[in-house]
Coordinates of C-alpha atoms in Angstrom, one line a residue:
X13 CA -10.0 45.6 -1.8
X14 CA -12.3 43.3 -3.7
X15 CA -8.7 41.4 -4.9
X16 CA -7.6 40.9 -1.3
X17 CA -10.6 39.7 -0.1
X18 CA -11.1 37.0 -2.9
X19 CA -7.1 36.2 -2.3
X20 CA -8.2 35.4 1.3
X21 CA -11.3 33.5 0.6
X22 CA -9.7 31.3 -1.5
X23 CA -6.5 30.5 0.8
X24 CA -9.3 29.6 3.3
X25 CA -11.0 27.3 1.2
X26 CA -7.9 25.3 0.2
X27 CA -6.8 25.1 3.7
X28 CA -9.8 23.7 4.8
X29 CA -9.5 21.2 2.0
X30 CA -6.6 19.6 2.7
X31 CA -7.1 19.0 6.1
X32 CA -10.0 16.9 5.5
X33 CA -7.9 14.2 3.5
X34 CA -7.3 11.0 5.2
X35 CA -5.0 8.4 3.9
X36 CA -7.6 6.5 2.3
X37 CA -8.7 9.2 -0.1
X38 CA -8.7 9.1 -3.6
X39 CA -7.4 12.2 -4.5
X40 CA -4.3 12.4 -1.8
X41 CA -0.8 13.5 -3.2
X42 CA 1.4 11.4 -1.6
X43 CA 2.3 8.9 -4.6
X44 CA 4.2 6.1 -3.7
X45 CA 4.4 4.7 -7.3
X46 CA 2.4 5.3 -10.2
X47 CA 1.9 3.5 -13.4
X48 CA -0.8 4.4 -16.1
X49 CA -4.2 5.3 -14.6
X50 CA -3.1 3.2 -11.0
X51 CA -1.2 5.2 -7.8
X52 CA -0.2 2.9 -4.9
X53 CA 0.0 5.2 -2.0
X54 CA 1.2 4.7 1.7
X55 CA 3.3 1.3 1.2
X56 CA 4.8 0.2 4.8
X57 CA 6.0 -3.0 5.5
X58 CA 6.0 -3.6 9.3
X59 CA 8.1 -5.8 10.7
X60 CA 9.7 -5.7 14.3
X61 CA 13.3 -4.3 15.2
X62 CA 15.9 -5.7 14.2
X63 CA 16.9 -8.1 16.8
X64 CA 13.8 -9.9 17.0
X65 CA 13.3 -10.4 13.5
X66 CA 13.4 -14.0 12.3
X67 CA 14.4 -15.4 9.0
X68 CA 11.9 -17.4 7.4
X69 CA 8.8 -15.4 9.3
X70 CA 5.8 -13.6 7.7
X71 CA 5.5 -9.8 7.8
X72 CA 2.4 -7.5 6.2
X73 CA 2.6 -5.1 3.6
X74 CA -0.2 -1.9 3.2
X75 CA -1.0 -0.1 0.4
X76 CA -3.6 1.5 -1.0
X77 CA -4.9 1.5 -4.5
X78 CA -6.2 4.2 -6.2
X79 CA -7.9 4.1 -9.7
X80 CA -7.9 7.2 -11.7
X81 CA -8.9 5.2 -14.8
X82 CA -12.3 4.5 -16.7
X83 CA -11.5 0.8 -16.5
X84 CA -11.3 -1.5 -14.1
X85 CA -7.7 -2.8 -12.9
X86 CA -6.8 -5.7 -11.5
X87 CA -3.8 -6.4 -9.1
X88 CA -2.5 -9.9 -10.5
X89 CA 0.8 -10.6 -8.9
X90 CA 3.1 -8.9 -6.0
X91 CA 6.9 -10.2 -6.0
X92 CA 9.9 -9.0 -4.2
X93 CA 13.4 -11.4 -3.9
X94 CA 13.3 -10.8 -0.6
X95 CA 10.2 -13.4 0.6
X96 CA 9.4 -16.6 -0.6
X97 CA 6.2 -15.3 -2.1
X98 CA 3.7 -12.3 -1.2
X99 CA 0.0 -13.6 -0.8
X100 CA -3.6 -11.6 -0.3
X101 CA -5.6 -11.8 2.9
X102 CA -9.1 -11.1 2.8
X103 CA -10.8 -9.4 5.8
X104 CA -11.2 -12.5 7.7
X105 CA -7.3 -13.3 7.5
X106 CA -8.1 -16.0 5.0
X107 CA -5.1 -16.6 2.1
X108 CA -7.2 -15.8 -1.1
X109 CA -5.5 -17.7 -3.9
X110 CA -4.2 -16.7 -6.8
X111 CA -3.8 -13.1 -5.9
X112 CA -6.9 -11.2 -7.2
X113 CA -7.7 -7.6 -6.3
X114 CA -10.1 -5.5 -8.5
X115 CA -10.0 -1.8 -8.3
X116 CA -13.2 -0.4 -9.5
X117 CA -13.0 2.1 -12.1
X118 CA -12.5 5.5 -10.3
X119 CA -12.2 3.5 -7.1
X120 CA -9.8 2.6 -4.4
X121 CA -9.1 -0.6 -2.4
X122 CA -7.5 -0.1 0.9
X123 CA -4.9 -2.3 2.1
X124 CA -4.0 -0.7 5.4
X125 CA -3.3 -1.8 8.7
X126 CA -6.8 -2.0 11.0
X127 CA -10.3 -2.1 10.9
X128 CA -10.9 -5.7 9.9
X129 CA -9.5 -4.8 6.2
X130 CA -7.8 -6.9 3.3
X131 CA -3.9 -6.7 3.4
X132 CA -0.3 -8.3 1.5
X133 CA 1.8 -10.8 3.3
X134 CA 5.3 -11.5 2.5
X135 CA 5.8 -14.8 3.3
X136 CA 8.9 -16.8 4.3
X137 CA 11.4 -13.7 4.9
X138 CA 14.7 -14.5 3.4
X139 CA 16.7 -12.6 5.5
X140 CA 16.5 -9.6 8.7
X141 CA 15.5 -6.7 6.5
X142 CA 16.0 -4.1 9.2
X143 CA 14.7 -1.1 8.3
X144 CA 15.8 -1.0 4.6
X145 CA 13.1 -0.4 2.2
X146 CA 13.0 -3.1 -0.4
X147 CA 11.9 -3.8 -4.0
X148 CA 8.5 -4.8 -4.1
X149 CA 7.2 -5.5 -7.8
X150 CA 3.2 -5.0 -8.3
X151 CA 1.5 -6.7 -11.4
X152 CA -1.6 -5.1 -13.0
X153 CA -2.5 -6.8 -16.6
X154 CA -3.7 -4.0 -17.9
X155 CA -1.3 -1.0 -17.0
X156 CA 1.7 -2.7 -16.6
X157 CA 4.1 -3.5 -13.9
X158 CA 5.8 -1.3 -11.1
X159 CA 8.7 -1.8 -8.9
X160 CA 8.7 0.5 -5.8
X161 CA 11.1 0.8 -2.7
X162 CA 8.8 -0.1 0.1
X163 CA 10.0 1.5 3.4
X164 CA 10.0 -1.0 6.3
X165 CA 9.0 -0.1 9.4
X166 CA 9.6 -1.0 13.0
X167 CA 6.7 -1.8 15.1
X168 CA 7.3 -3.0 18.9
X169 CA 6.6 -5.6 20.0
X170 CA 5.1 -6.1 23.6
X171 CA 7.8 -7.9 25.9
X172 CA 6.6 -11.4 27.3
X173 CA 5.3 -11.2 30.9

């Protein structure tokens, strides 16, 4: 009897813990890529469909950085063939140059779409990318580099009036 109820407890308490994750937090198990003590998690590019996507045009890319690490990491370069080059936005919208984003030790930095927050740009689009993921290569000094297939997604876009 004791068994079974202590069985029960504890399914209850780990179903109430996972449903209190949210895509920003730190411990979530949905790894995109992972390299040393660094997990990029919930990489989207959005672009619009297919028949209104333009060559040469700019499209965002979110992630989110997570930092399982003592040290602090550092997010140095992001490169895919695909875009003339990948550049940081700061909350503002403002191109911060050269790429620089610090991930505290034990920290994240969220890259995601909304809520006035920091995000990737791929810049000058080489070709329609439909909804193909693509090779996206991420740069951190310290841990290394990673290459992951980031899925693109379509977003509508509203019709003109």
């Amino acid at each position: 009897m004791k068994a079974a109820l202590l069985a029960a407890a504890c399914a209850v308490a780990l179903v109430g813990c996972g449903s209190t994750r949210g895509p920003d937090d730190w411990r979530s198990n949905h790894v995109d890529a992972k390299i040393g003590s660094v997990r990029l998690v919930h990489l989207t590019i959005e672009a619009p469909p297919m028949d209104q996507q333009q060559v040469g045009g700019n499209l965002p890319l979110y992630v989110t950085i997570f930092n399982d690490g003592d040290v602090e990491q550092v997010l140095d370069s992001v490169s895919t063939t695909e875009v003339q080059q990948v550049v940081y936005r700061d909350a503002s919208g403002a191109v911060v140059q050269p790429l620089r984003v610090v991930v505290p030790a034990r920290g994240q930095v969220s890259m995601q779409k909304g809520g006035g927050r920091s995000f990737l740009e791929l810049q000058g689009v080489n070709r329609q990318l439909g909804a193909t993921p693509i090779p996206v290569t991420f740069r951190f000094p310290r841990a290394g580099s990673v290459t992951v297939r980031v899925p693109v997604v379509p977003v509508s876009t509203p019709s003109p009036s």
